[in-house]
Every structure is written in structure tokens, then in C-alpha cells.
């Protein structure tokens, strides 16, 4: 039987409406695609317990509405105390990528120093309609010292990899010590350079 979690960590998902935040969380928590969806209004969260090394932790996954003007101030309250942040765009919609600039600047201003940040390009299963090159995503991630992945909430591609990686960095920051933060930032910088996140699509 699974051990009781040692800690609960808050992870916040950011990005425009329709990029797949809710579908990603559903896929990670259930292992199944979500099907037809309606836009998230306000805030909602789901819990997922997982093992990272010898530790068992629970991730509290906060799903935010993508209507920036209506909910930006509310969202900021949530990621100000986040243990990890995932900023997502739809690789078939260039506008969703452009909108991330504002989110990322806000994270830099409001989130805790050294909080793990992941940039996610969703809908890799629709890569034939790609409007945002992987190199553009990697460039933005590098600019903000973030990890970068392309994924698919529909097929499950890279979902487990993303969250396991994030969880390992969240654990490094337990206690909020400056040493832990420095180690986490150092490891983060190295990992994003060498990580190859492509999925083979049949």
C-alpha cells in the first residue's frame, strides 16, 4: 500500500484559455484523456500523490482560468505561494504563446525566488498544425530559467515525465533554505540544456 504523503506541495498552472491546462491535470491524475471540455471559471484544484525517490508527496494542482483580465489578480494570489509553476501554451496557436510573456513577467515579479518553473507546449498530437517552433519555446524557457517540454494531454506524451521532474525540483526546495534554492537553480539550469523531450508519434 502507498505510504502517507510526507508533504503537500502547491503547483499552479498558468496560460490562456483553451491551451489544455484542465486536460493535462485530468490526464495526470486519472491516466485518461478528458474528452469534451468547457472553459474553467475561477480556480479549481485536484490532488495527486506520487513517489519521488524515497519520498511520497502529494501535489495540489491548481487549474486557473485563462481570462487574464478577469482573473489575473486572483491568480497572482495563488502563485505567490506556489511551490512550482507550469506555464502552458498551445503549439497550434501562436497567440497563446505570445500571451505567455505577460504571465512569465508576472511570475518573476510575484512568485518566490527560485520556485521551479516549467514551460509546457501542449497538443503535440496536433503537430501538423504547429504555429510555434520548439526552438521558440526553448528560447523563452532559457530566458526565464525554466524547464521546457512539449507534451500532449490527449495522448499522455511526456505528462508523467514533466510532473516527476517538477516534483523532484519541488522537493529540493523543501524548507526554503538559500542553499536548497541555489542547488535547485543550478540543477535546473543544467537539466534544461540536456533534456530531450520529443515523443514519437505514430
Backbone as a chain_set.jsonl record, in Angstrom:
{"seq": "XXXXXXXXXXXXXXXXXXXXXXXXXXXXXXXXXXXXXXXXXXXXXXXXXXXXXXXXXXXXXXXXXXXXXXXXXXXXXXXXXXXXXXXXXXXXXXXXXXXXXXXXXXXXXXXXXXXXXXXXXXXXXXXXXXXXXXXXXXXXXXXXXXXXXXXXXXXXXXXXXXXXXXXXXXXXXXXXXXXXXXXXXXXXXXXXXXXXXXXXXX", "coords": {"N": [[0.839, -1.19, 0.0], [0.367, 2.326, -0.591], [2.489, 4.746, 0.889], [1.676, 7.228, 3.409], [1.528, 10.617, 2.362], [4.39, 12.744, 2.778], [4.476, 15.452, 2.531], [2.5, 18.202, 1.29], [2.458, 19.818, -1.765], [2.045, 22.847, -3.502], [1.111, 23.392, -6.773], [0.86, 25.485, -9.519], [-0.968, 26.061, -12.471], [-0.614, 28.001, -15.36], [-1.748, 30.068, -18.101], [-3.276, 30.778, -21.327], [-6.851, 30.603, -21.983], [-8.124, 27.486, -23.052], [-5.763, 26.182, -23.758], [-5.237, 23.739, -22.656], [-4.867, 23.163, -19.941], [-6.626, 22.109, -17.938], [-7.179, 19.624, -19.089], [-4.635, 18.476, -19.11], [-4.102, 18.219, -16.348], [-6.189, 16.468, -15.665], [-5.478, 14.198, -17.193], [-3.006, 13.547, -15.994], [-3.821, 12.942, -13.377], [-5.71, 10.878, -13.68], [-4.907, 9.248, -15.761], [-6.228, 9.111, -18.11], [-7.658, 10.459, -21.185], [-9.51, 13.575, -21.308], [-11.704, 14.289, -22.89], [-14.549, 16.075, -24.221], [-14.596, 19.478, -23.211], [-15.352, 22.268, -21.031], [-14.66, 25.76, -20.589], [-12.552, 26.617, -17.854], [-13.686, 28.326, -14.988], [-12.717, 30.776, -12.767], [-10.972, 29.307, -10.038], [-9.694, 25.996, -9.531], [-8.836, 22.841, -8.045], [-6.958, 19.728, -8.106], [-5.806, 16.695, -6.53], [-2.822, 14.756, -6.386], [-0.996, 11.976, -5.491], [2.359, 10.923, -5.353], [5.409, 9.01, -5.735], [8.694, 10.037, -5.181], [11.846, 9.242, -5.557], [12.852, 8.237, -2.413], [10.813, 9.438, -1.167], [7.356, 10.199, -0.483], [4.974, 12.216, -1.854], [2.35, 14.693, -2.08], [0.863, 16.389, -4.726], [-0.784, 19.378, -5.08], [-2.753, 20.459, -7.466], [-3.329, 23.32, -9.074], [-5.705, 24.674, -11.122], [-6.083, 27.266, -13.309], [-8.221, 29.9, -14.51], [-8.126, 31.116, -17.868], [-8.715, 33.683, -18.617], [-7.209, 36.462, -18.707], [-7.656, 39.247, -17.958], [-9.866, 39.186, -16.25], [-9.152, 37.435, -14.189], [-6.513, 37.717, -13.431], [-5.496, 39.06, -11.115], [-6.496, 37.46, -9.09], [-5.286, 35.019, -9.698], [-2.598, 35.686, -9.275], [-2.479, 35.812, -6.485], [-2.503, 33.149, -5.876], [-0.2, 32.007, -7.09], [1.779, 33.319, -5.792], [2.463, 31.985, -3.511], [3.2, 29.547, -4.457], [4.671, 26.269, -4.86], [5.608, 25.258, -7.159], [5.464, 26.086, -10.646], [3.673, 25.837, -13.664], [3.697, 26.965, -16.877], [1.684, 27.159, -19.628], [1.231, 26.71, -23.17], [-0.507, 26.467, -26.334], [0.741, 24.716, -28.941], [-0.299, 24.922, -31.457], [-1.426, 27.359, -31.627], [-0.353, 30.428, -32.034], [-0.942, 32.798, -30.728], [-1.44, 32.07, -28.091], [1.069, 31.468, -27.221], [2.367, 33.93, -27.435], [0.967, 35.308, -25.474], [2.052, 34.293, -23.167], [4.236, 35.788, -22.398], [3.425, 37.918, -20.738], [2.418, 36.486, -18.531], [4.77, 35.223, -17.649], [6.417, 37.36, -16.924], [4.945, 38.376, -14.816], [5.052, 36.244, -13.028], [7.76, 36.307, -12.42], [7.872, 38.677, -10.986], [6.069, 38.267, -8.849], [6.155, 35.627, -7.779], [7.824, 33.361, -5.449], [11.373, 33.582, -4.984], [13.408, 31.475, -6.963], [11.508, 29.477, -7.321], [10.503, 26.458, -8.879], [10.018, 26.474, -12.364], [8.185, 25.533, -15.168], [7.95, 25.432, -18.641], [5.454, 24.634, -20.837], [4.585, 23.171, -23.879], [1.674, 22.334, -25.229], [-0.479, 19.905, -26.934], [0.916, 18.307, -28.756], [0.106, 16.172, -30.199], [-1.158, 17.261, -32.315], [0.708, 18.211, -34.072], [1.023, 18.651, -36.782], [-0.314, 20.941, -37.322], [1.228, 22.904, -36.269], [2.141, 26.093, -34.985], [4.035, 27.271, -33.483], [7.41, 27.043, -33.187], [9.547, 24.511, -31.767], [12.015, 25.499, -31.039], [11.479, 28.158, -30.435], [10.005, 27.918, -28.088], [11.956, 26.73, -26.437], [13.752, 28.843, -26.362], [12.323, 30.861, -24.969], [12.01, 29.558, -22.538], [14.661, 29.32, -21.705], [15.299, 31.983, -21.344], [13.843, 32.556, -19.071], [14.875, 30.854, -17.207], [13.724, 28.281, -17.083], [12.424, 24.893, -17.216], [11.767, 23.094, -20.252], [9.225, 21.516, -22.06], [7.581, 19.645, -24.632], [4.327, 18.403, -24.974], [1.461, 16.168, -24.773], [-1.736, 16.292, -23.731], [-3.768, 14.808, -24.653], [-2.765, 12.321, -25.691], [-1.098, 11.591, -23.657], [1.593, 11.885, -23.825], [4.698, 12.619, -22.48], [3.591, 13.537, -20.073], [3.818, 12.255, -17.486], [6.602, 12.388, -17.263], [7.123, 15.15, -17.173], [5.827, 15.915, -14.753], [7.034, 14.287, -12.817], [9.645, 15.178, -12.979], [9.296, 17.871, -12.223], [8.337, 17.492, -9.607], [10.61, 16.439, -8.356], [12.291, 18.661, -8.297], [10.774, 20.419, -6.77], [10.91, 19.116, -4.33], [13.602, 19.515, -3.719], [13.546, 22.095, -2.868], [12.432, 22.132, -0.348], [11.756, 23.59, 2.75], [12.832, 25.967, 2.049], [15.455, 26.948, 2.171], [18.356, 28.948, 1.466], [20.516, 27.587, 0.46], [19.358, 25.255, -0.523], [17.771, 26.371, -2.494], [19.714, 27.434, -4.19], [21.007, 25.108, -5.038], [18.924, 23.884, -6.371], [18.43, 25.728, -8.448], [20.842, 25.548, -9.824], [20.852, 22.855, -10.686], [18.527, 22.921, -12.204], [19.212, 24.651, -14.301], [21.169, 23.172, -15.634], [19.742, 20.894, -16.406], [17.752, 21.737, -18.205], [19.207, 22.247, -20.451], [20.103, 19.808, -21.431], [17.994, 18.101, -21.661], [15.956, 16.06, -23.657], [12.971, 16.32, -25.131], [11.187, 14.951, -26.972], [8.424, 13.229, -28.457], [7.659, 10.176, -29.98], [5.479, 10.041, -32.585], [2.952, 8.02, -33.785]], "CA": [[0.0, 0.0, 0.0], [1.146, 3.545, -0.712], [2.729, 5.45, 2.146], [1.045, 8.539, 3.542], [2.438, 11.649, 1.858], [5.138, 13.482, 3.788], [4.162, 16.874, 2.397], [1.652, 18.614, 0.171], [3.052, 20.941, -2.482], [1.101, 23.568, -4.357], [1.59, 23.624, -8.136], [-0.116, 26.319, -10.214], [-0.928, 26.051, -13.938], [-0.948, 29.289, -15.956], [-1.818, 30.075, -19.562], [-4.532, 31.241, -21.92], [-7.988, 29.682, -22.023], [-8.151, 26.55, -24.169], [-4.471, 25.574, -24.105], [-5.245, 22.346, -22.204], [-4.45, 23.013, -18.537], [-7.544, 21.18, -17.263], [-6.992, 18.3, -19.698], [-3.341, 17.981, -18.636], [-4.278, 17.799, -14.953], [-7.046, 15.282, -15.679], [-4.68, 13.079, -17.715], [-2.013, 13.185, -14.989], [-4.475, 12.377, -12.187], [-6.519, 9.691, -13.985], [-4.298, 8.436, -16.803], [-7.151, 9.032, -19.252], [-7.988, 11.755, -21.8], [-10.686, 14.168, -20.672], [-12.844, 14.424, -23.793], [-15.081, 17.431, -24.405], [-14.44, 20.291, -22.008], [-15.789, 23.667, -21.021], [-13.606, 26.605, -20.027], [-12.503, 26.76, -16.4], [-14.042, 29.648, -14.472], [-12.151, 30.919, -11.433], [-9.885, 28.4, -9.677], [-10.083, 24.658, -9.11], [-7.62, 22.043, -7.891], [-7.019, 18.292, -7.895], [-4.662, 16.189, -5.772], [-2.196, 13.541, -6.901], [0.11, 11.507, -4.655], [3.335, 10.163, -6.122], [6.691, 8.728, -5.084], [9.878, 10.635, -5.803], [12.936, 8.646, -4.799], [12.364, 7.569, -1.198], [9.762, 10.279, -0.583], [5.994, 10.182, -1.022], [4.438, 13.57, -1.72], [1.104, 14.997, -2.781], [0.834, 17.646, -5.462], [-2.081, 20.05, -5.165], [-2.63, 21.028, -8.808], [-4.285, 24.421, -9.217], [-6.099, 24.968, -12.501], [-6.535, 28.658, -13.329], [-8.918, 30.384, -15.698], [-7.191, 31.785, -18.759], [-9.146, 35.039, -18.967], [-6.241, 37.261, -17.962], [-8.154, 40.488, -17.362], [-10.813, 38.911, -15.172], [-8.657, 36.616, -13.089], [-5.075, 37.855, -13.206], [-5.199, 39.419, -9.727], [-6.789, 36.273, -8.277], [-4.243, 34.047, -9.997], [-1.36, 36.122, -8.631], [-2.539, 35.437, -5.072], [-2.225, 31.721, -5.766], [1.176, 31.603, -7.378], [2.705, 33.991, -4.883], [2.91, 30.986, -2.529], [3.298, 28.253, -5.144], [5.927, 25.515, -4.769], [6.009, 25.007, -8.544], [4.586, 26.751, -11.609], [3.714, 25.387, -15.054], [3.12, 27.923, -17.82], [1.347, 26.33, -20.787], [0.648, 27.27, -24.386], [-0.947, 25.516, -27.354], [1.7, 24.899, -30.028], [-1.017, 25.201, -32.708], [-1.989, 28.72, -31.518], [0.748, 31.339, -31.722], [-1.411, 33.825, -29.787], [-1.314, 31.552, -26.723], [2.498, 31.572, -26.904], [2.638, 35.361, -27.239], [0.357, 35.725, -24.204], [2.841, 33.813, -22.031], [5.189, 36.804, -21.968], [2.842, 38.617, -19.594], [2.369, 35.561, -17.394], [6.124, 34.959, -17.156], [6.886, 38.568, -16.234], [4.208, 38.456, -13.56], [5.623, 35.209, -12.158], [9.067, 36.802, -11.972], [7.642, 39.739, -10.006], [5.222, 37.896, -7.714], [6.427, 34.309, -7.189], [9.003, 33.275, -4.591], [12.631, 33.391, -5.708], [13.871, 30.1, -7.121], [10.434, 28.487, -7.472], [10.646, 25.751, -10.15], [9.129, 26.93, -13.424], [8.203, 24.682, -16.36], [7.229, 25.933, -19.807], [4.862, 23.466, -21.494], [3.895, 23.313, -25.165], [0.707, 21.237, -25.299], [-1.114, 19.497, -28.193], [1.902, 17.721, -29.657], [-0.616, 15.237, -31.074], [-1.621, 18.022, -33.487], [1.919, 18.907, -34.521], [0.936, 19.042, -38.198], [-0.849, 22.301, -37.349], [2.108, 23.696, -35.405], [2.41, 27.5, -35.288], [5.148, 27.713, -32.633], [8.534, 26.11, -33.283], [10.111, 24.077, -30.486], [13.146, 26.381, -30.728], [10.927, 29.365, -29.804], [9.686, 27.531, -26.715], [13.212, 26.568, -25.7], [14.328, 30.173, -26.166], [11.593, 31.533, -23.891], [12.329, 28.84, -21.299], [16.029, 29.687, -21.321], [15.227, 33.376, -20.897], [13.258, 32.6, -17.724], [15.481, 29.773, -16.408], [12.672, 27.276, -16.898], [12.469, 23.662, -17.997], [10.873, 23.142, -21.408], [8.727, 20.248, -22.593], [6.398, 19.572, -25.481], [3.546, 17.303, -24.419], [0.096, 16.007, -25.275], [-2.703, 15.837, -22.733], [-4.648, 13.862, -25.346], [-2.141, 11.001, -25.785], [-0.328, 11.32, -22.446], [3.013, 12.061, -24.124], [5.521, 13.46, -21.593], [2.882, 14.022, -18.884], [4.471, 11.716, -16.286], [7.972, 12.889, -17.223], [7.068, 16.546, -16.734], [5.433, 16.053, -13.354], [8.059, 13.655, -11.981], [10.774, 16.105, -12.964], [8.922, 19.023, -11.403], [8.255, 17.057, -8.21], [11.965, 16.283, -7.821], [12.815, 20.001, -8.018], [9.997, 20.95, -5.653], [11.472, 18.504, -3.124], [14.887, 20.157, -3.435], [13.313, 23.4, -2.251], [11.757, 21.999, 0.947], [12.364, 24.387, 3.812], [13.106, 27.299, 1.524], [16.793, 27.432, 2.501], [19.057, 29.539, 0.326], [21.37, 26.547, -0.113], [18.487, 24.396, -1.326], [17.356, 27.138, -3.661], [20.866, 27.538, -5.088], [21.216, 23.788, -5.634], [17.818, 23.657, -7.291], [18.635, 26.566, -9.627], [21.975, 25.0, -10.56], [20.391, 21.641, -11.359], [17.522, 23.322, -13.184], [19.888, 25.223, -15.459], [21.837, 22.098, -16.368], [18.787, 19.942, -16.962], [17.007, 22.242, -19.353], [20.06, 22.248, -21.626], [20.375, 18.472, -21.956], [16.772, 17.295, -21.749], [15.365, 15.916, -24.983], [11.587, 15.975, -24.827], [10.334, 14.666, -28.124], [7.685, 11.973, -28.416], [7.447, 9.59, -31.298], [4.057, 9.975, -32.899], [2.687, 7.001, -34.793]], "C": [[0.878, 1.246, 0.0], [1.277, 4.242, 0.633], [1.939, 6.75, 2.182], [2.029, 9.601, 3.06], [3.109, 12.414, 2.987], [4.812, 14.97, 3.736], [3.238, 17.095, 1.221], [2.281, 19.857, -0.454], [2.038, 21.542, -3.446], [1.745, 23.877, -5.705], [0.499, 24.364, -8.905], [0.117, 26.27, -11.722], [-1.399, 27.401, -14.462], [-1.022, 29.162, -17.475], [-3.193, 30.474, -20.046], [-5.615, 30.173, -21.866], [-7.873, 28.778, -23.247], [-6.831, 25.897, -24.525], [-4.362, 24.134, -23.605], [-4.815, 22.132, -20.769], [-5.306, 21.98, -17.806], [-7.357, 19.765, -17.788], [-5.682, 17.666, -19.247], [-3.478, 17.436, -17.218], [-5.116, 16.527, -14.878], [-6.257, 14.054, -16.14], [-3.672, 12.612, -16.66], [-2.656, 12.473, -13.799], [-5.194, 11.062, -12.46], [-5.876, 8.744, -14.992], [-5.147, 8.33, -18.052], [-7.358, 10.417, -19.865], [-9.312, 12.268, -21.259], [-11.892, 14.24, -21.589], [-13.284, 15.869, -23.9], [-14.997, 18.214, -23.098], [-15.095, 21.656, -22.171], [-14.702, 24.474, -20.326], [-13.71, 26.666, -18.507], [-12.851, 28.19, -16.012], [-13.512, 29.743, -13.049], [-11.006, 29.944, -11.214], [-10.455, 27.052, -9.255], [-8.791, 23.883, -8.878], [-7.945, 20.568, -7.728], [-5.746, 17.866, -7.179], [-4.135, 14.915, -6.425], [-1.01, 13.202, -6.013], [1.062, 10.674, -5.5], [4.612, 9.986, -5.322], [7.814, 9.362, -5.886], [11.078, 10.17, -4.994], [12.367, 7.902, -3.609], [11.222, 8.337, -0.545], [8.416, 10.048, -1.257], [5.392, 11.554, -0.771], [3.096, 13.681, -2.442], [1.244, 16.351, -3.462], [-0.602, 18.151, -5.498], [-2.02, 20.892, -6.444], [-3.717, 22.064, -9.048], [-4.473, 24.781, -10.681], [-6.683, 26.378, -12.528], [-7.285, 28.982, -14.607], [-7.94, 31.176, -16.556], [-7.591, 33.189, -19.149], [-8.334, 36.028, -18.142], [-6.857, 38.462, -17.256], [-9.036, 40.218, -16.144], [-10.14, 38.299, -13.951], [-7.19, 36.799, -12.745], [-4.754, 38.143, -11.743], [-5.455, 38.247, -8.791], [-5.674, 35.252, -8.444], [-2.945, 34.401, -9.283], [-1.328, 35.74, -7.159], [-2.154, 33.975, -4.892], [-0.765, 31.406, -6.052], [2.212, 32.349, -6.571], [3.258, 32.993, -3.87], [3.04, 29.595, -3.152], [4.663, 27.608, -4.911], [6.469, 25.183, -6.157], [5.006, 25.655, -9.476], [4.788, 26.151, -12.996], [2.989, 26.407, -15.916], [2.927, 27.201, -19.149], [0.846, 27.154, -21.961], [0.285, 26.137, -25.33], [-0.053, 25.727, -28.569], [1.034, 25.103, -31.391], [-1.642, 26.599, -32.701], [-0.899, 29.693, -31.082], [0.338, 32.409, -30.714], [-1.258, 33.36, -28.342], [0.144, 31.591, -26.264], [2.866, 33.027, -26.615], [2.128, 35.838, -25.881], [1.186, 35.309, -22.993], [3.829, 34.853, -21.529], [4.708, 37.54, -20.734], [2.799, 37.752, -18.354], [3.76, 35.412, -16.78], [6.69, 36.171, -16.41], [6.225, 38.698, -14.863], [4.736, 37.441, -12.55], [6.939, 35.703, -11.571], [8.904, 37.838, -10.859], [7.0, 39.221, -8.723], [5.595, 36.575, -7.038], [7.678, 34.36, -6.312], [10.251, 33.045, -5.442], [12.976, 31.908, -5.79], [12.781, 29.065, -7.26], [10.589, 27.797, -8.827], [9.582, 26.185, -11.154], [9.3, 26.026, -14.636], [7.382, 25.351, -17.45], [6.766, 24.728, -20.616], [4.189, 23.842, -22.804], [2.97, 22.111, -25.312], [0.203, 21.028, -26.732], [-0.102, 19.036, -29.24], [1.266, 16.706, -30.601], [-1.164, 15.937, -32.316], [-0.468, 18.792, -34.125], [1.875, 19.314, -35.991], [0.374, 20.454, -38.354], [-0.016, 23.275, -36.526], [2.277, 25.133, -35.912], [3.594, 28.042, -34.483], [6.251, 26.659, -32.68], [9.046, 25.745, -31.894], [11.256, 24.992, -30.067], [12.675, 27.67, -30.054], [10.585, 29.088, -28.345], [10.937, 27.387, -25.873], [13.851, 27.922, -25.396], [13.666, 30.925, -25.025], [11.912, 30.886, -22.544], [13.717, 29.234, -20.791], [16.06, 31.095, -20.733], [14.749, 33.472, -19.449], [13.786, 31.491, -16.816], [14.458, 28.691, -16.077], [13.015, 25.995, -17.648], [11.503, 23.802, -19.163], [10.511, 21.729, -21.851], [7.648, 20.521, -23.634], [5.649, 18.321, -25.051], [2.195, 17.203, -25.117], [-0.789, 15.472, -24.161], [-3.628, 14.788, -23.336], [-4.056, 12.456, -25.343], [-1.393, 10.605, -24.514], [1.169, 11.513, -22.623], [3.662, 13.078, -23.185], [4.822, 13.954, -20.327], [3.579, 13.559, -17.596], [5.878, 12.28, -16.139], [8.02, 14.313, -16.676], [6.839, 16.628, -15.228], [6.426, 15.395, -12.396], [9.272, 14.564, -11.856], [10.482, 17.308, -12.069], [8.912, 18.65, -9.924], [9.642, 16.923, -7.585], [12.576, 17.639, -7.484], [12.072, 20.666, -6.863], [10.559, 20.406, -4.339], [12.804, 19.136, -2.74], [14.708, 21.469, -2.685], [12.643, 23.331, -0.899], [12.504, 22.799, 2.01], [12.738, 25.777, 3.365], [14.488, 27.832, 1.852], [17.476, 27.984, 1.263], [19.953, 28.505, -0.338], [20.553, 25.631, -1.011], [18.063, 25.078, -2.6], [18.483, 27.227, -4.677], [21.117, 26.216, -5.794], [20.16, 23.512, -6.688], [18.033, 24.453, -8.574], [19.767, 26.028, -10.481], [21.553, 23.772, -11.352], [19.401, 21.962, -12.465], [18.184, 23.804, -14.459], [20.54, 24.134, -16.3], [20.825, 21.221, -17.091], [18.117, 20.469, -18.215], [17.857, 22.258, -20.619], [20.163, 20.856, -22.26], [19.115, 17.645, -22.189], [16.243, 17.247, -23.173], [13.931, 15.453, -24.799], [10.721, 15.721, -26.042], [9.61, 13.346, -27.896], [7.556, 11.457, -29.835], [5.954, 9.453, -31.527], [3.843, 8.983, -34.03], [1.912, 7.582, -35.929]], "O": [[1.992, 1.23, 0.523], [0.325, 4.323, 1.41], [1.577, 7.306, 1.145], [3.228, 9.5, 3.32], [2.495, 12.7, 4.014], [4.861, 15.664, 4.751], [3.189, 16.298, 0.284], [2.594, 20.824, 0.241], [1.282, 20.832, -4.11], [2.784, 24.534, -5.776], [-0.65, 23.924, -8.94], [1.245, 26.417, -12.193], [-2.454, 27.893, -14.062], [-0.428, 28.256, -18.059], [-4.154, 30.507, -19.278], [-5.326, 28.985, -21.72], [-7.563, 29.243, -24.344], [-6.764, 25.134, -25.489], [-3.501, 23.384, -24.066], [-4.433, 21.02, -20.406], [-4.782, 21.089, -17.138], [-7.374, 18.808, -17.013], [-5.621, 16.457, -19.026], [-3.028, 16.33, -16.923], [-4.796, 15.613, -14.118], [-6.363, 12.987, -15.536], [-3.505, 11.41, -16.457], [-2.097, 11.509, -13.275], [-5.284, 10.215, -11.571], [-6.249, 7.574, -15.073], [-4.834, 7.555, -18.956], [-7.252, 11.429, -19.172], [-10.144, 11.485, -20.801], [-13.021, 14.251, -21.098], [-12.487, 16.784, -23.695], [-15.286, 17.689, -22.022], [-15.353, 22.125, -23.28], [-13.913, 23.925, -19.558], [-14.802, 26.754, -17.945], [-12.375, 29.145, -16.625], [-13.819, 28.893, -12.213], [-10.163, 29.766, -12.093], [-11.549, 26.972, -8.696], [-7.756, 24.227, -9.449], [-9.03, 20.193, -7.283], [-4.737, 18.57, -7.208], [-4.9, 14.104, -6.946], [-0.125, 14.032, -5.802], [0.628, 9.819, -6.273], [4.867, 10.71, -4.359], [7.874, 9.238, -7.11], [11.304, 10.642, -3.88], [11.502, 7.039, -3.763], [10.72, 7.938, 0.505], [8.347, 9.742, -2.447], [5.305, 12.007, 0.371], [2.762, 12.864, -3.301], [1.683, 17.327, -2.854], [-1.517, 17.431, -5.899], [-1.325, 21.906, -6.497], [-4.889, 21.72, -9.205], [-3.526, 25.143, -11.38], [-7.668, 26.655, -11.844], [-7.015, 28.405, -15.661], [-7.035, 31.829, -16.036], [-6.892, 33.834, -19.931], [-8.714, 36.388, -17.028], [-6.603, 38.672, -16.07], [-8.964, 40.927, -15.139], [-10.506, 38.602, -12.815], [-6.67, 36.113, -11.865], [-3.839, 37.539, -11.184], [-4.728, 38.053, -7.816], [-5.178, 34.689, -7.468], [-2.268, 33.524, -8.746], [-0.273, 35.383, -6.634], [-1.554, 33.602, -3.883], [-0.152, 30.618, -5.332], [3.402, 32.045, -6.654], [4.395, 33.134, -3.417], [2.994, 28.587, -2.447], [5.675, 28.296, -4.782], [7.648, 24.866, -6.309], [3.827, 25.766, -9.142], [5.918, 25.975, -13.45], [1.806, 26.679, -15.709], [3.886, 26.691, -19.731], [0.142, 28.149, -21.791], [0.712, 24.997, -25.149], [-0.079, 26.8, -29.172], [1.71, 25.418, -32.37], [-2.313, 26.982, -33.659], [-0.565, 29.771, -29.9], [1.166, 32.878, -29.933], [-0.976, 34.171, -27.46], [0.425, 31.731, -25.073], [3.591, 33.313, -25.662], [2.762, 36.66, -25.22], [1.052, 35.892, -21.917], [4.226, 34.815, -20.364], [5.472, 37.764, -19.796], [3.104, 38.214, -17.255], [3.921, 35.465, -15.561], [7.359, 36.021, -15.388], [6.864, 39.08, -13.882], [4.854, 37.741, -11.362], [7.2, 35.541, -10.379], [9.69, 37.877, -9.912], [7.34, 39.677, -7.631], [5.372, 36.42, -5.837], [8.487, 35.281, -6.419], [10.191, 32.396, -6.486], [12.851, 31.177, -4.808], [13.081, 27.873, -7.313], [10.787, 28.476, -9.835], [8.396, 26.253, -10.829], [10.421, 25.78, -15.082], [6.255, 25.784, -17.213], [7.578, 23.901, -21.031], [3.33, 24.722, -22.841], [3.439, 20.988, -25.499], [0.426, 21.857, -27.615], [-0.231, 19.324, -30.43], [1.808, 16.412, -31.666], [-1.588, 15.276, -33.264], [-0.654, 19.889, -34.651], [2.601, 20.217, -36.407], [0.562, 21.09, -39.391], [-0.495, 24.34, -36.135], [2.522, 25.365, -37.096], [4.096, 29.131, -34.76], [6.047, 25.519, -32.264], [8.99, 26.551, -30.966], [11.451, 25.236, -28.877], [13.376, 28.218, -29.204], [10.842, 29.916, -27.471], [10.988, 27.856, -24.736], [14.416, 28.128, -24.322], [14.343, 31.55, -24.208], [12.066, 31.575, -21.536], [13.914, 29.453, -19.596], [16.757, 31.359, -19.754], [15.182, 34.343, -18.695], [13.202, 31.221, -15.766], [14.347, 28.249, -14.933], [13.798, 26.011, -18.598], [10.526, 24.546, -19.076], [11.375, 20.865, -21.997], [6.901, 21.494, -23.535], [6.265, 17.288, -24.79], [1.839, 18.046, -25.941], [-0.615, 14.343, -23.703], [-4.205, 13.974, -22.615], [-4.757, 11.494, -25.029], [-1.086, 9.43, -24.31], [1.935, 11.327, -21.677], [3.241, 14.231, -23.103], [5.415, 14.725, -19.572], [3.89, 14.372, -16.726], [6.305, 12.614, -15.034], [8.85, 14.638, -15.827], [7.564, 17.324, -14.516], [6.637, 15.887, -11.288], [9.852, 14.706, -10.78], [11.319, 17.71, -11.26], [9.416, 19.399, -9.087], [9.829, 17.256, -6.415], [13.3, 17.762, -6.496], [12.672, 21.393, -6.071], [10.674, 21.137, -3.356], [13.102, 19.276, -1.554], [15.6, 21.906, -1.958], [12.307, 24.373, -0.337], [13.723, 22.695, 2.146], [12.942, 26.67, 4.188], [14.695, 29.045, 1.821], [17.208, 27.542, 0.146], [20.138, 28.532, -1.554], [20.98, 25.273, -2.108], [18.0, 24.455, -3.661], [18.25, 27.112, -5.88], [21.402, 26.187, -6.992], [20.454, 22.978, -7.757], [17.843, 23.924, -9.669], [19.684, 26.041, -11.709], [21.856, 23.655, -12.539], [19.43, 21.352, -13.534], [17.784, 23.427, -15.56], [20.474, 24.166, -17.528], [21.025, 20.851, -18.248], [17.935, 19.731, -19.183], [17.323, 22.278, -21.727], [20.295, 20.734, -23.478], [19.166, 16.603, -22.843], [16.098, 18.284, -23.821], [13.69, 14.328, -24.363], [9.609, 16.242, -26.12], [10.124, 12.454, -27.222], [7.367, 12.23, -30.774], [5.253, 8.815, -30.742], [4.46, 9.082, -35.091], [1.591, 6.874, -36.884]]}, "num_chains": 1, "name": "protein.A"}
